mmCIF file of C-alpha atoms in Angstrom:
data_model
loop_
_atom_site.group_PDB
_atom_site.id
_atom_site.type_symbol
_atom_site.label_atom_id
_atom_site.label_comp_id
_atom_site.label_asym_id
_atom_site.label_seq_id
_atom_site.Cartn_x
_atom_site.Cartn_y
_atom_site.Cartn_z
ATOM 1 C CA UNK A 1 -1.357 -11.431 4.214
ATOM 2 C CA UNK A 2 -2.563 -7.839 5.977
ATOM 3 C CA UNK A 3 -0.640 -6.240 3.342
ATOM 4 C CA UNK A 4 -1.815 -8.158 0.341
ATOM 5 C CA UNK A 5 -5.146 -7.479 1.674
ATOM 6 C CA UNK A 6 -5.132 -3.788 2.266
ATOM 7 C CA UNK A 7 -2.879 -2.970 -0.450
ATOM 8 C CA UNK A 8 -3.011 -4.293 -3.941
ATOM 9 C CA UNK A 9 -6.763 -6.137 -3.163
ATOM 10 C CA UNK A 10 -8.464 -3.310 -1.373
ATOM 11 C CA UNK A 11 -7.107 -0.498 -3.854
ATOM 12 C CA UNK A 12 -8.299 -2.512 -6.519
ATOM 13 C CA UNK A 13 -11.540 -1.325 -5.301
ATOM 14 C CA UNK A 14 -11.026 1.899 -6.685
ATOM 15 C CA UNK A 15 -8.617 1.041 -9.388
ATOM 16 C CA UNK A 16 -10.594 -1.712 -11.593
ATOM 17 C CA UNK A 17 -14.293 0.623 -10.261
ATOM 18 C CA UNK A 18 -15.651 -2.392 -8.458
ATOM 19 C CA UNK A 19 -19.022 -1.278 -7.276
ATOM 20 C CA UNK A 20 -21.843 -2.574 -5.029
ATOM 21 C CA UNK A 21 -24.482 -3.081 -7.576
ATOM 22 C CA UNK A 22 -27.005 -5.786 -5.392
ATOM 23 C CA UNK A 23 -28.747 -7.540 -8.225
ATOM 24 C CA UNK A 24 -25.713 -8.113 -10.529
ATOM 25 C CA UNK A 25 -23.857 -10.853 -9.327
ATOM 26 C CA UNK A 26 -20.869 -10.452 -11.613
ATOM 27 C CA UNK A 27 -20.358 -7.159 -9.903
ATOM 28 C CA UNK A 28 -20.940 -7.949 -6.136
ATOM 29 C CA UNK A 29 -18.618 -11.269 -6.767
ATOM 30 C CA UNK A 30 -15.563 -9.026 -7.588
ATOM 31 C CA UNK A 31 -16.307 -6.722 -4.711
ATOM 32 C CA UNK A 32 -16.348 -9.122 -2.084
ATOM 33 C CA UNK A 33 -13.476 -11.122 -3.680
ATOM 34 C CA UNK A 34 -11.292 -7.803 -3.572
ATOM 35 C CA UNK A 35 -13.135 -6.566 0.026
ATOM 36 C CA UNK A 36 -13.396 -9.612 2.170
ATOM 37 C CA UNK A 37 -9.926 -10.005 2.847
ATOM 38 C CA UNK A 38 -9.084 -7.296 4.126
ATOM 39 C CA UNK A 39 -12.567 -6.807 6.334
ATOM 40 C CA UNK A 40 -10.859 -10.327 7.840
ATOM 41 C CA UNK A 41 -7.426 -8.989 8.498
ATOM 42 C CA UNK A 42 -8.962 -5.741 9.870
ATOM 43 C CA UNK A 43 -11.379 -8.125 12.667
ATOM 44 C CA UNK A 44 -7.834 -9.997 13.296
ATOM 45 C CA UNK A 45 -5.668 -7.255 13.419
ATOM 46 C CA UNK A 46 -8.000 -5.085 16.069
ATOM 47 C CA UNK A 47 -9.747 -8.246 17.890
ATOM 48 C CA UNK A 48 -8.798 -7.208 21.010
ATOM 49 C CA UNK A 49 -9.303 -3.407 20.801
ATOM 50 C CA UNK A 50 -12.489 -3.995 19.897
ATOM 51 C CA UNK A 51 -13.219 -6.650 22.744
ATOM 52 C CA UNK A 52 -12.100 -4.539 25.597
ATOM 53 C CA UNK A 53 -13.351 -1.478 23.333
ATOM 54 C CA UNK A 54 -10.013 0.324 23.741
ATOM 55 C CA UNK A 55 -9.404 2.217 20.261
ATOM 56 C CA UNK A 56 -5.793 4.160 20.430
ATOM 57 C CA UNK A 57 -4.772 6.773 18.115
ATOM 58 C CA UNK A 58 -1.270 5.061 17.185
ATOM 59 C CA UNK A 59 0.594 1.720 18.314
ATOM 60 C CA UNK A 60 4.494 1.812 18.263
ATOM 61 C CA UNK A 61 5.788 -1.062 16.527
ATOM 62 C CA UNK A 62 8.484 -2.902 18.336
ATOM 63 C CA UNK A 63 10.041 -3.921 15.160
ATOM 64 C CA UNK A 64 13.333 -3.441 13.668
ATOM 65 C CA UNK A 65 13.154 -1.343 10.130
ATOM 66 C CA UNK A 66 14.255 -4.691 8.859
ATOM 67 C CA UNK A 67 11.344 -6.921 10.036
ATOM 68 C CA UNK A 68 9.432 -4.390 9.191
ATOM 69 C CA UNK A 69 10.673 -4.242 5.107
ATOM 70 C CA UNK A 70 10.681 -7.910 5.264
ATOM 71 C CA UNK A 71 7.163 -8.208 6.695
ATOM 72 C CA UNK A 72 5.328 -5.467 4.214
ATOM 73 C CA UNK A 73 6.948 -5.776 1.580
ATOM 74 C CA UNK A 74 9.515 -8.621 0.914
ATOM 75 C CA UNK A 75 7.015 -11.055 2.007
ATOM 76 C CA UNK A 76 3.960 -10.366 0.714
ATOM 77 C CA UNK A 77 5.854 -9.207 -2.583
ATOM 78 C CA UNK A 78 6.693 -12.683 -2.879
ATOM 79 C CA UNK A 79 3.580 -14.131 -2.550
ATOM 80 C CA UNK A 80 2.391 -11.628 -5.457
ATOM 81 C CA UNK A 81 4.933 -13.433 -7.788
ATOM 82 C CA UNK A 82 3.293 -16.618 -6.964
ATOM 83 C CA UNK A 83 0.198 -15.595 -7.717
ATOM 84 C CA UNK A 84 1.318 -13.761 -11.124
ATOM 85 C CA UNK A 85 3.252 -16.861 -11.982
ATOM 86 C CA UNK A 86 0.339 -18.587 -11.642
ATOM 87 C CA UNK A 87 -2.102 -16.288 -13.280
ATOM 88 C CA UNK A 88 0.248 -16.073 -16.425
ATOM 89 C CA UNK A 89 0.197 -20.291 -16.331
ATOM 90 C CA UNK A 90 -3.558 -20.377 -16.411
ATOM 91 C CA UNK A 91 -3.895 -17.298 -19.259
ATOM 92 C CA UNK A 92 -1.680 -17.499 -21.343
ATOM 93 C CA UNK A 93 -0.574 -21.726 -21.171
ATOM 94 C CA UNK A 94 -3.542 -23.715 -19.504
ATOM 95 C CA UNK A 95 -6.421 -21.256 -20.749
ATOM 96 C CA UNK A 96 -4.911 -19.892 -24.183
ATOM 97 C CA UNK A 97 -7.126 -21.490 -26.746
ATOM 98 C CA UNK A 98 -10.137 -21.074 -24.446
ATOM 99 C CA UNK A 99 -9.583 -17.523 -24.287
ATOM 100 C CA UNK A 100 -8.591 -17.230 -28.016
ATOM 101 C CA UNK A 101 -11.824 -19.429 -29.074
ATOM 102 C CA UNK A 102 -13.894 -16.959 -26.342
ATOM 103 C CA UNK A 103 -13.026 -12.946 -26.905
ATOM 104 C CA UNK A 104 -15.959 -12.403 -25.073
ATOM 105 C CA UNK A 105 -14.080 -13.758 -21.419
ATOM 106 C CA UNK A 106 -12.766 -10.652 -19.780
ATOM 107 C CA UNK A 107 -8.897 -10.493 -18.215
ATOM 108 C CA UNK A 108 -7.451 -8.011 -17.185
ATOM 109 C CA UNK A 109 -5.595 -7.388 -19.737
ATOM 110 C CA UNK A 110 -8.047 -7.569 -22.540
ATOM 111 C CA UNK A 111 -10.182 -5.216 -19.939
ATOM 112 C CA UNK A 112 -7.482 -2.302 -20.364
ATOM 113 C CA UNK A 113 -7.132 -2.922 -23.497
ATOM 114 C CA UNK A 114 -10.595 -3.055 -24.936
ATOM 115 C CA UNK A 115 -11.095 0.411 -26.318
ATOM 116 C CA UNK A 116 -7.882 1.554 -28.696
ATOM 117 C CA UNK A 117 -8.557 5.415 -27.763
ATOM 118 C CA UNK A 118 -8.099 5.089 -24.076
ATOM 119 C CA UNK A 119 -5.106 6.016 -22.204
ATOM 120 C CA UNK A 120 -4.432 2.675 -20.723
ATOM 121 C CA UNK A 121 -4.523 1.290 -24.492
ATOM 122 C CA UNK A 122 -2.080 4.128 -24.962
ATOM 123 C CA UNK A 123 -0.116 3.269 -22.093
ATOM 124 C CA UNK A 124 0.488 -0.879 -22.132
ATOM 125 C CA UNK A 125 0.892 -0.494 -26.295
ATOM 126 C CA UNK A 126 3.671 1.993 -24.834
ATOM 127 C CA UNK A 127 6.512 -0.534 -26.241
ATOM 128 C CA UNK A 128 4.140 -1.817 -29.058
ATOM 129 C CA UNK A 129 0.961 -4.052 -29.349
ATOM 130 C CA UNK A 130 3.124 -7.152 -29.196
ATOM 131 C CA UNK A 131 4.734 -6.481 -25.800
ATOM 132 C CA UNK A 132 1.352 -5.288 -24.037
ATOM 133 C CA UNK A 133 1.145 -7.950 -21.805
ATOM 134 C CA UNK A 134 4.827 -7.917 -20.356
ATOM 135 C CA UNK A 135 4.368 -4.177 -19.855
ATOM 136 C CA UNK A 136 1.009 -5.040 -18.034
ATOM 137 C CA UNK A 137 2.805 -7.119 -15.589
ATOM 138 C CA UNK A 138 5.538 -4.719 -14.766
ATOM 139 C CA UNK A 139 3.313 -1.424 -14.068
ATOM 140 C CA UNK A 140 0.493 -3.995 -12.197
ATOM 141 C CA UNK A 141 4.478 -5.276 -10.091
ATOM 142 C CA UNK A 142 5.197 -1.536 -9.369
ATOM 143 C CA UNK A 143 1.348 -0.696 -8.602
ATOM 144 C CA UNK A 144 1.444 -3.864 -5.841
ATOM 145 C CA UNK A 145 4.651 -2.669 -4.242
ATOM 146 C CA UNK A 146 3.502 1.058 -3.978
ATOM 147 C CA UNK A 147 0.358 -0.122 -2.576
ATOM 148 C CA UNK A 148 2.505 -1.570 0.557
ATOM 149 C CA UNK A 149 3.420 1.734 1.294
ATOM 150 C CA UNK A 150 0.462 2.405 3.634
ATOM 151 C CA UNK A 151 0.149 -1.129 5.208
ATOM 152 C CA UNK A 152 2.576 -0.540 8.000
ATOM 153 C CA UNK A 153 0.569 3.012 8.814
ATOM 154 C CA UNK A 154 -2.612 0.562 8.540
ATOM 155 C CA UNK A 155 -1.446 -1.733 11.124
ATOM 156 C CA UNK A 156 -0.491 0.735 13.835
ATOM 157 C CA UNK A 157 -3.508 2.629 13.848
ATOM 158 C CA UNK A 158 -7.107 1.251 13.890
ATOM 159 C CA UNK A 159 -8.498 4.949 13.199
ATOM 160 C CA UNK A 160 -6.944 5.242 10.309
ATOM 161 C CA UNK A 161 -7.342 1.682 9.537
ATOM 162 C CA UNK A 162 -10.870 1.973 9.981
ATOM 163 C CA UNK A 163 -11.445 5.415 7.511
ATOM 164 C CA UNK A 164 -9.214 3.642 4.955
ATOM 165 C CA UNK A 165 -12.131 0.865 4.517
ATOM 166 C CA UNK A 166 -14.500 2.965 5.038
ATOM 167 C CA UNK A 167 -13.333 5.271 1.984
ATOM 168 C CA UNK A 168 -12.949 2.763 -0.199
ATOM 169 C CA UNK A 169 -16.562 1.620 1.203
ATOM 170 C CA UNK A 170 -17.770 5.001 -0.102
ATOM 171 C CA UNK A 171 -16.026 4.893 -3.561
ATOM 172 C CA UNK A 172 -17.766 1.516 -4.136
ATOM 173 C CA UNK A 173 -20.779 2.977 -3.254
ATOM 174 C CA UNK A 174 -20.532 6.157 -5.973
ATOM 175 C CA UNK A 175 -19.125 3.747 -8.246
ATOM 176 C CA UNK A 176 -22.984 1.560 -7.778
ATOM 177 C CA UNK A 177 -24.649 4.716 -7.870
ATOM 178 C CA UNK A 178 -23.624 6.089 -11.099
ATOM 179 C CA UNK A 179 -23.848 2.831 -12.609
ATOM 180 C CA UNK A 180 -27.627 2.475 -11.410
ATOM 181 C CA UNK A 181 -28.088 6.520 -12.924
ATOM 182 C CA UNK A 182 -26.665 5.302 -16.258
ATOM 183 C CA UNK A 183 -28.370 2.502 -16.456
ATOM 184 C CA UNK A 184 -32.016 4.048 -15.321
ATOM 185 C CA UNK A 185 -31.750 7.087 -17.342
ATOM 186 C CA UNK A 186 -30.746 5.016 -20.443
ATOM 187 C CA UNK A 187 -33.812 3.217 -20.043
ATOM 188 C CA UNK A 188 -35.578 6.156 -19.251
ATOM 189 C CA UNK A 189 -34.485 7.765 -22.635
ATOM 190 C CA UNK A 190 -35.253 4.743 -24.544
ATOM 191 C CA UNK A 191 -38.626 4.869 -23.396
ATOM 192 C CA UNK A 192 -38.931 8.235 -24.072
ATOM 193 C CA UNK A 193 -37.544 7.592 -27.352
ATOM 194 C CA UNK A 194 -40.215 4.617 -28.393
ATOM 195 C CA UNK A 195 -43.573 7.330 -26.857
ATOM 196 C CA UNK A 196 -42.495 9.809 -29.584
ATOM 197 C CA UNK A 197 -42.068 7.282 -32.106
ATOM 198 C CA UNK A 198 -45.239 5.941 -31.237
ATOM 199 C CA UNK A 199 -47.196 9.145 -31.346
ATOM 200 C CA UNK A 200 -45.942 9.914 -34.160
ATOM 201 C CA UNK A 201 -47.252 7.008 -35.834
ATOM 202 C CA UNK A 202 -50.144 7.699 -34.609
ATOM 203 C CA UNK A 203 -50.312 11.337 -35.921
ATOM 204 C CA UNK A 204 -49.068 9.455 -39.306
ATOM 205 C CA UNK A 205 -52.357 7.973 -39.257
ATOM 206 C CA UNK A 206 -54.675 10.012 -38.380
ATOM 207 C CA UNK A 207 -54.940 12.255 -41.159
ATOM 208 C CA UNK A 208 -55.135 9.369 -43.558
ATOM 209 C CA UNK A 209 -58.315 8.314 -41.766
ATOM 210 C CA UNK A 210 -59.800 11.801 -41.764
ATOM 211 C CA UNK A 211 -59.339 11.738 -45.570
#
């Protein structure tokens, strides 16, 4: 589970621009589903470091290489088919007329895919249109194991544990901050917008009256 939750969840962070926007729940609900695990696996991992307030700059693992594979990467690989068994049941079996009735529900898929001139359009419509979805699944596969890659370095060191999260803090942070400066100075220019209009309405009328 520690590296499901600092790898492919915590990255995702970054990757799918999850930000911490307070008043939209739809936002703040996919930051703390993709952040909360791993803030839990961090406070188990370091428990006692941080009880007896002992903070070291690297632990040795007493691990063979092979417990080690198996335990960052064979395991927790494993669970990640399960879960993209099981997301593939509910999209595309359970939930397919739902989401073909509703275009308007957001997977991830359809979220990559929404605007034809971007590169990850480009990219998943690689092998053609009708094969996006299998080509999804293997680049998100290859994404989840290369996210691994760090877990191990993660574990042995709460420093760098600790900067990790606190990075991907900050990039949910910009991420809410540019979203609240597009959103206020869009409304800022529309307002702008509808005082010009207005005046000149007003200036329409004016000289009408005068004559």
């Amino acid at each position: 589970m520690f590296a499901i939750a600092n790898g492919p969840l915590a990255l995702a962070i970054a990757m799918w621009r999850n930000s911490l926007v307070f008043h939209s729940l739809d936002k703040m609900t996919s930051m703390f589903i993709h952040i909360l695990p791993a803030l839990v696996m961090f406070s188990q991992r370091w428990h006692d470091h941080l009880s007896y307030k002992k903070f070291p700059l690297f632990e040795e693992m007493e691990t063979s290489i092979a417990t080690t594979l198996f335990d960052f990467y064979v395991n927790p690989f494993i669970w990640y088919i399960v879960w993209q068994i099981g997301y593939l049941i509910k999209t595309e079996l359970y939930s397919k007329k739902k989401l073909e009735y509703n275009t308007s529900i957001m997977t991830s898929l359809r979220w990559m895919v929404r605007k034809k001139d971007s590169k990850s359009y480009t990219v998943l419509s690689r092998f053609g249109e009708h094969n996006q979805l299998p080509t999804f699944v293997c680049i998100q596969a290859v994404y989840t194991l290369a996210t691994f890659l760090l877990c191990p370095l993660l574990w042995q060191s709460i420093w760098l544990h600790s900067i990790y999260l606190s990075a991907i803090f900050i990039i949910a942070l910009a991420n809410g901050a540019s979203y609240y400066f597009h959103v206020f100075a869009k409304r800022y220019m529309a307002e702008i917008g509808k005082r010009v209009a207005e005046e000149q309405k007003e200036d329409d009328i004016t000289p009408s009256k005068s004559q």
